[in-house]
CSV table of C-alpha atoms in Angstrom, one decimal:
chain,number,residue,atom,x,y,z
M,1004,MET,CA,-0.2,0.1,0.0
M,1005,GLU,CA,1.2,3.6,-1.1
M,1006,ILE,CA,0.8,6.8,0.5
M,1007,THR,CA,1.5,9.9,-0.4
M,1008,LEU,CA,3.3,12.2,1.8
M,1009,GLY,CA,4.1,15.8,1.8
M,1010,PHE,CA,6.5,17.6,4.4
M,1011,SER,CA,8.8,20.6,4.3
M,1012,SER,CA,12.6,20.6,4.5
M,1013,CYS,CA,13.1,22.2,7.6
M,1014,PRO,CA,15.1,20.2,10.4
M,1015,ASN,CA,11.8,19.7,12.4
M,1016,ASP,CA,10.7,17.6,9.3
M,1017,THR,CA,13.5,15.4,8.2
M,1018,TYR,CA,14.2,14.6,11.6
M,1019,THR,CA,10.6,13.8,12.4
M,1020,PHE,CA,10.0,11.7,9.2
M,1021,ASP,CA,13.2,10.1,8.7
M,1022,ALA,CA,12.8,6.7,10.4
M,1023,LEU,CA,9.3,6.8,8.5
M,1024,ILE,CA,10.4,6.7,5.2
M,1025,HIS,CA,13.3,4.9,5.5
M,1026,LYS,CA,11.7,2.3,7.2
M,1027,LYS,CA,14.0,1.9,9.9
M,1028,ILE,CA,10.7,0.9,12.0
M,1029,ASP,CA,8.5,-1.6,10.8
M,1030,THR,CA,5.9,0.5,8.6
M,1031,LYS,CA,3.1,-2.2,8.7
M,1032,GLY,CA,3.8,-2.8,4.6
M,1033,ILE,CA,2.8,1.0,4.0
M,1034,ASP,CA,5.0,2.5,1.6
M,1035,PHE,CA,5.6,6.7,1.7
M,1036,LYS,CA,5.7,8.3,-1.7
M,1037,VAL,CA,7.0,11.4,-0.5
M,1038,VAL,CA,7.0,15.5,-1.6
M,1039,VAL,CA,9.5,17.9,0.0
M,1040,ALA,CA,8.8,21.3,-0.3
M,1041,ASP,CA,8.1,24.6,1.1
M,1042,VAL,CA,5.3,24.6,3.7
M,1043,GLN,CA,3.5,27.1,1.6
M,1044,GLU,CA,3.4,25.3,-1.4
M,1045,LEU,CA,2.1,22.2,0.4
M,1046,ASN,CA,-0.4,24.5,2.2
M,1047,ARG,CA,-1.4,25.3,-1.6
M,1048,ARG,CA,-1.4,21.8,-3.0
M,1049,ALA,CA,-3.7,20.7,-0.1
M,1050,PHE,CA,-6.4,22.8,-1.4
M,1051,VAL,CA,-6.1,20.5,-4.6
M,1052,GLY,CA,-5.9,17.7,-2.0
M,1053,ASP,CA,-3.3,15.2,-4.2
M,1054,LEU,CA,-1.4,14.6,-1.0
M,1055,GLN,CA,-3.3,11.8,1.2
M,1056,MET,CA,-0.9,13.0,4.3
M,1057,THR,CA,0.7,16.1,4.3
M,1058,LYS,CA,2.2,19.0,6.7
M,1059,LEU,CA,0.0,22.4,6.9
M,1060,SER,CA,0.2,25.5,8.8
M,1061,TYR,CA,-2.6,25.8,10.9
M,1062,PHE,CA,-4.1,29.0,9.2
M,1063,ALA,CA,-4.4,27.2,5.8
M,1064,TYR,CA,-6.0,23.8,7.8
M,1065,ALA,CA,-8.4,26.3,8.9
M,1066,GLN,CA,-9.6,26.8,5.2
M,1067,VAL,CA,-9.4,22.9,4.0
M,1068,TYR,CA,-10.6,20.9,6.8
M,1069,LYS,CA,-13.7,19.5,5.0
M,1070,ASN,CA,-10.9,17.4,3.6
M,1071,TYR,CA,-8.3,17.0,5.7
M,1072,GLN,CA,-8.1,15.9,9.7
M,1073,ILE,CA,-5.5,16.7,12.2
M,1074,LEU,CA,-3.2,13.7,13.3
M,1075,ASP,CA,-2.6,13.5,16.9
M,1076,ALA,CA,1.3,12.8,16.4
M,1077,GLY,CA,3.5,15.1,14.4
M,1078,SER,CA,2.4,18.8,15.0
M,1079,ALA,CA,4.7,22.1,15.7
M,1080,LEU,CA,3.2,23.6,19.0
M,1081,GLY,CA,4.9,24.9,22.0
M,1082,PHE,CA,5.8,27.7,23.9
M,1083,ALA,CA,8.3,30.8,22.8
M,1084,ASN,CA,8.7,29.1,19.5
M,1085,GLY,CA,6.4,31.7,17.2
M,1086,PRO,CA,7.4,33.7,14.3
M,1087,LEU,CA,9.5,37.0,14.8
M,1088,PHE,CA,8.5,40.6,13.7
M,1089,ILE,CA,11.6,42.1,12.5
M,1090,CYS,CA,13.8,45.1,10.7
M,1091,LYS,CA,16.5,46.2,10.0
M,1092,LYS,CA,18.7,47.7,12.9
M,1093,GLY,CA,17.8,51.4,13.3
M,1094,ASN,CA,14.8,51.3,11.5
M,1095,GLU,CA,12.5,50.2,14.4
M,1096,GLN,CA,11.0,53.6,14.7
M,1097,ASN,CA,9.7,54.1,11.2
M,1098,ILE,CA,8.1,50.7,10.9
M,1099,ASN,CA,4.3,51.8,11.1
M,1100,SER,CA,0.7,50.6,9.1
M,1101,SER,CA,2.1,51.8,5.8
M,1102,SER,CA,5.3,49.9,5.8
M,1103,ARG,CA,6.0,47.1,3.3
M,1104,ILE,CA,5.9,43.9,5.2
M,1105,LEU,CA,6.8,40.1,3.9
M,1106,VAL,CA,5.1,37.4,5.2
M,1107,PRO,CA,6.5,33.8,4.7
M,1108,GLY,CA,3.1,32.8,2.6
M,1109,LYS,CA,-0.4,34.1,2.5
M,1110,GLU,CA,-2.1,30.6,4.6
M,1111,THR,CA,0.9,30.4,7.3
M,1112,THR,CA,0.3,30.8,10.6
M,1113,ALA,CA,2.9,33.3,10.8
M,1114,ASN,CA,0.8,35.2,8.6
M,1115,LEU,CA,-2.3,34.7,10.7
M,1116,LEU,CA,-0.8,35.4,14.4
M,1117,PHE,CA,0.6,39.1,12.2
M,1118,SER,CA,-3.0,39.5,11.3
M,1119,MET,CA,-3.9,39.4,14.7
M,1120,ALA,CA,-1.5,41.3,16.2
M,1121,TYR,CA,-1.6,44.1,13.5
M,1122,PRO,CA,-5.0,44.2,11.5
M,1123,GLU,CA,-3.9,47.6,10.7
M,1124,TYR,CA,-1.1,46.4,8.8
M,1125,THR,CA,-2.3,45.5,5.3
M,1126,ASN,CA,0.2,46.5,2.9
M,1127,LYS,CA,2.0,42.4,3.1
M,1128,GLN,CA,3.6,40.8,0.2
M,1129,GLU,CA,4.0,37.1,0.2
M,1130,CYS,CA,8.2,35.8,0.2
M,1131,LEU,CA,9.7,32.5,0.3
M,1132,PHE,CA,11.0,32.5,4.2
M,1133,SER,CA,14.4,32.0,3.5
M,1134,GLU,CA,14.2,35.0,1.1
M,1135,ILE,CA,12.8,37.5,3.8
M,1136,GLU,CA,15.9,39.0,5.4
M,1137,SER,CA,18.2,39.6,2.1
M,1138,LYS,CA,15.0,41.2,0.9
M,1139,ILE,CA,14.7,43.8,4.0
M,1140,MET,CA,18.2,44.2,4.1
M,1141,ASN,CA,18.1,45.6,-0.1
M,1142,ASP,CA,15.5,47.7,1.1
M,1143,GLU,CA,12.5,45.7,-1.0
M,1144,ALA,CA,10.5,45.7,2.1
M,1145,ASP,CA,10.7,47.6,5.1
M,1146,ALA,CA,10.2,44.5,7.7
M,1147,GLY,CA,9.1,41.1,7.7
M,1148,VAL,CA,7.9,38.2,9.6
M,1149,ILE,CA,10.6,35.5,10.0
M,1150,ILE,CA,10.5,31.7,10.8
M,1151,HIS,CA,12.1,28.7,11.3
M,1152,GLU,CA,15.8,28.6,12.0
M,1153,ASN,CA,16.1,32.3,11.2
M,1154,ARG,CA,14.6,33.4,14.8
M,1155,PHE,CA,18.5,31.9,16.2
M,1156,THR,CA,20.5,34.1,13.7
M,1157,TYR,CA,18.6,37.2,12.5
M,1158,ALA,CA,20.3,39.6,15.1
M,1159,GLU,CA,23.9,38.7,14.1
M,1160,ARG,CA,22.4,39.5,10.7
M,1161,GLY,CA,21.8,43.0,11.4
M,1162,PHE,CA,17.9,42.8,12.0
M,1163,ALA,CA,15.8,44.4,15.2
M,1164,LYS,CA,13.2,42.1,16.7
M,1165,LEU,CA,9.8,44.6,16.4
M,1166,ARG,CA,7.6,41.8,18.2
M,1167,ASP,CA,7.5,37.9,19.5
M,1168,LEU,CA,4.3,37.2,17.8
M,1169,GLY,CA,4.6,33.6,19.8
M,1170,ASN,CA,4.4,36.1,22.7
M,1171,PHE,CA,2.0,37.9,21.5
M,1172,TRP,CA,-0.1,35.1,21.5
M,1173,GLU,CA,0.8,33.4,24.8
M,1174,GLU,CA,0.1,36.4,26.6
M,1175,LYS,CA,-3.5,36.6,24.8
M,1176,THR,CA,-4.5,32.8,25.4
M,1177,HIS,CA,-2.3,31.3,27.8
M,1178,THR,CA,-1.9,28.5,25.6
M,1179,PRO,CA,0.9,27.0,23.0
M,1180,ILE,CA,1.3,28.2,19.7
M,1181,PRO,CA,0.0,26.3,16.9
M,1182,LEU,CA,2.5,26.5,14.2
M,1183,GLY,CA,2.1,23.5,11.5
M,1184,ALA,CA,0.0,20.2,11.7
M,1185,ILE,CA,0.3,16.8,10.3
M,1186,THR,CA,-2.8,16.0,8.5
M,1187,ILE,CA,-4.6,13.2,6.9
M,1188,ARG,CA,-7.1,13.0,4.2
M,1189,ARG,CA,-10.6,12.5,5.5
M,1190,ASP,CA,-11.1,9.5,2.6
M,1191,VAL,CA,-8.1,7.3,4.0
M,1192,PRO,CA,-10.0,4.6,5.9
M,1193,GLU,CA,-10.2,4.8,9.8
M,1194,ASP,CA,-8.0,1.9,10.6
M,1195,LEU,CA,-5.0,3.3,8.2
M,1196,LYS,CA,-5.4,6.4,9.7
M,1197,LEU,CA,-4.7,5.2,13.2
M,1198,THR,CA,-2.0,2.7,12.3
M,1199,ILE,CA,-0.1,5.9,10.2
M,1200,ASN,CA,-0.6,8.0,13.5
M,1201,GLN,CA,0.4,5.6,15.4
M,1202,LEU,CA,3.9,5.0,13.0
M,1203,LEU,CA,4.3,8.7,12.9
M,1204,ARG,CA,4.4,8.4,16.8
M,1205,GLU,CA,7.4,5.7,16.8
M,1206,SER,CA,9.3,7.6,14.0
M,1207,ILE,CA,9.5,10.4,16.4
M,1208,GLU,CA,10.5,8.1,19.2
M,1209,TYR,CA,13.2,6.0,17.3
M,1210,ALA,CA,14.6,9.7,16.3
M,1211,ASN,CA,15.0,10.8,19.9
M,1212,ALA,CA,16.1,7.6,21.0
M,1213,HIS,CA,18.8,7.7,17.7
M,1214,PRO,CA,19.4,11.4,17.5
M,1215,GLN,CA,22.5,10.8,15.6
M,1216,GLU,CA,20.7,8.5,12.6
M,1217,SER,CA,19.0,11.5,11.0
M,1218,ASN,CA,21.6,13.3,10.7
M,1219,SER,CA,22.3,12.7,6.8
M,1220,PHE,CA,18.8,13.1,6.3
M,1221,ILE,CA,18.6,16.6,7.5
M,1222,HIS,CA,21.5,17.9,6.3
M,1223,GLU,CA,20.5,16.9,2.9
M,1224,TYR,CA,18.1,19.6,3.0
M,1225,ALA,CA,19.6,22.1,5.4
M,1226,GLN,CA,23.4,22.3,4.3
M,1227,ALA,CA,23.4,25.7,4.9
M,1228,ILE,CA,22.7,25.5,8.5
M,1229,GLU,CA,25.0,25.7,11.4
M,1230,ASP,CA,25.0,22.2,13.7
M,1231,ASP,CA,24.0,24.2,17.0
M,1232,VAL,CA,21.3,26.0,15.1
M,1233,LEU,CA,19.9,22.7,13.8
M,1234,LYS,CA,20.0,21.1,17.2
M,1235,LYS,CA,18.4,24.4,18.8
M,1236,HIS,CA,15.4,24.2,15.9
M,1237,ILE,CA,14.6,20.5,16.2
M,1238,ALA,CA,14.9,20.8,20.2
M,1239,LEU,CA,12.4,23.9,19.7
M,1240,PHE,CA,10.3,22.4,17.5
M,1241,VAL,CA,9.9,18.7,18.0
M,1242,ASN,CA,8.4,18.1,21.5
M,1243,ASP,CA,6.0,16.5,23.9
M,1244,PHE,CA,3.1,17.7,21.6
M,1245,SER,CA,4.8,16.3,18.7
M,1246,LEU,CA,4.2,13.0,20.5
M,1247,SER,CA,0.5,13.9,21.1
M,1248,LEU,CA,-1.2,16.8,20.9
M,1249,GLY,CA,-3.0,15.9,24.5
M,1250,GLU,CA,-5.8,18.1,26.0
M,1251,GLN,CA,-3.5,21.4,26.1
M,1252,GLY,CA,-2.7,21.3,22.6
M,1253,MET,CA,-6.4,20.3,20.9
M,1254,HIS,CA,-7.6,23.5,23.4
M,1255,ALA,CA,-4.8,25.6,21.7
M,1256,ILE,CA,-6.0,24.7,18.5
M,1257,GLU,CA,-9.3,25.6,19.1
M,1258,THR,CA,-8.4,28.9,20.5
M,1259,LEU,CA,-6.3,29.9,17.4
M,1260,TYR,CA,-9.9,29.3,15.3
M,1261,GLU,CA,-11.9,30.7,18.1
M,1262,ASN,CA,-9.8,34.1,17.9
M,1263,ALA,CA,-9.5,34.1,14.2
M,1264,TYR,CA,-13.1,33.6,13.5
M,1265,LYS,CA,-13.9,36.7,16.5
M,1266,GLN,CA,-11.6,39.0,14.3
M,1267,GLY,CA,-12.9,38.0,11.2
M,1268,ILE,CA,-9.8,36.5,9.6
M,1269,ILE,CA,-11.3,32.9,8.8
M,1270,THR,CA,-15.1,32.8,8.1
M,1271,SER,CA,-16.2,29.7,9.7
M,1272,LYS,CA,-14.5,27.5,13.0
M,1273,PRO,CA,-13.3,24.2,11.9
M,1274,GLU,CA,-15.6,21.2,13.3
M,1275,GLN,CA,-14.2,17.8,14.1
M,1276,ILE,CA,-11.1,18.3,13.0
M,1277,PHE,CA,-8.9,15.9,15.2
M,1278,LEU,CA,-8.8,11.9,14.5
M,1279,ASN,CA,-10.8,9.8,16.6
M,1280,LEU,CA,-8.4,7.8,18.9
């Protein structure tokens, strides 16, 4: 049996899926046909629904929930790991609602959190997350929202933090930040969904128990990232919520959609989004 699977090239995803796709665990006869792409590309593909299992931003998921469910394993949630709103050092006082702001994709949770925190900042442009800093430095934009490993290196590259959007969320709701989900199409049989969810959890447990074994796969897609940054990235985004959302994780996701609905950012609240474990 073959399942089409999409995930990003970010270290937390390659770490998470290494044991699964390379069959370092027993995959119960399931083969995974893999697509590795930027999360915004995966977000957009979900509107077509061609992947049976895929990584999605939680903002994107709100728009395709009728076709996908959130797996209990694999999500990126947590504290103190949200996107950052930055500009060039020395330009902090010049950023206002008319400034040119770069976001790493319209459907990303980063854009959702920014929209919640700065509803009046509407002069936004989409940009590949890895190009945001260079475009700000070259004055192609005034500020931007950064994600992933850039949070560890932005200051040394000459940027200043205007706001930690994760802190904004935590202060507002006292819940962890729902960033990315691993989702599965609703037309996949229920017993298969549960099997895949368990396999995903086992893949993460294997990676945690054998952290060196995933290094080559991680470096295949993250060659430009230094080892200490890779370790920080994985430690921040792969945590207990990745093994299981639990009540706290599910509450955080529902709170995200409740707030987005109240602010008019989404037009309906997603329903029946979690697996029946």
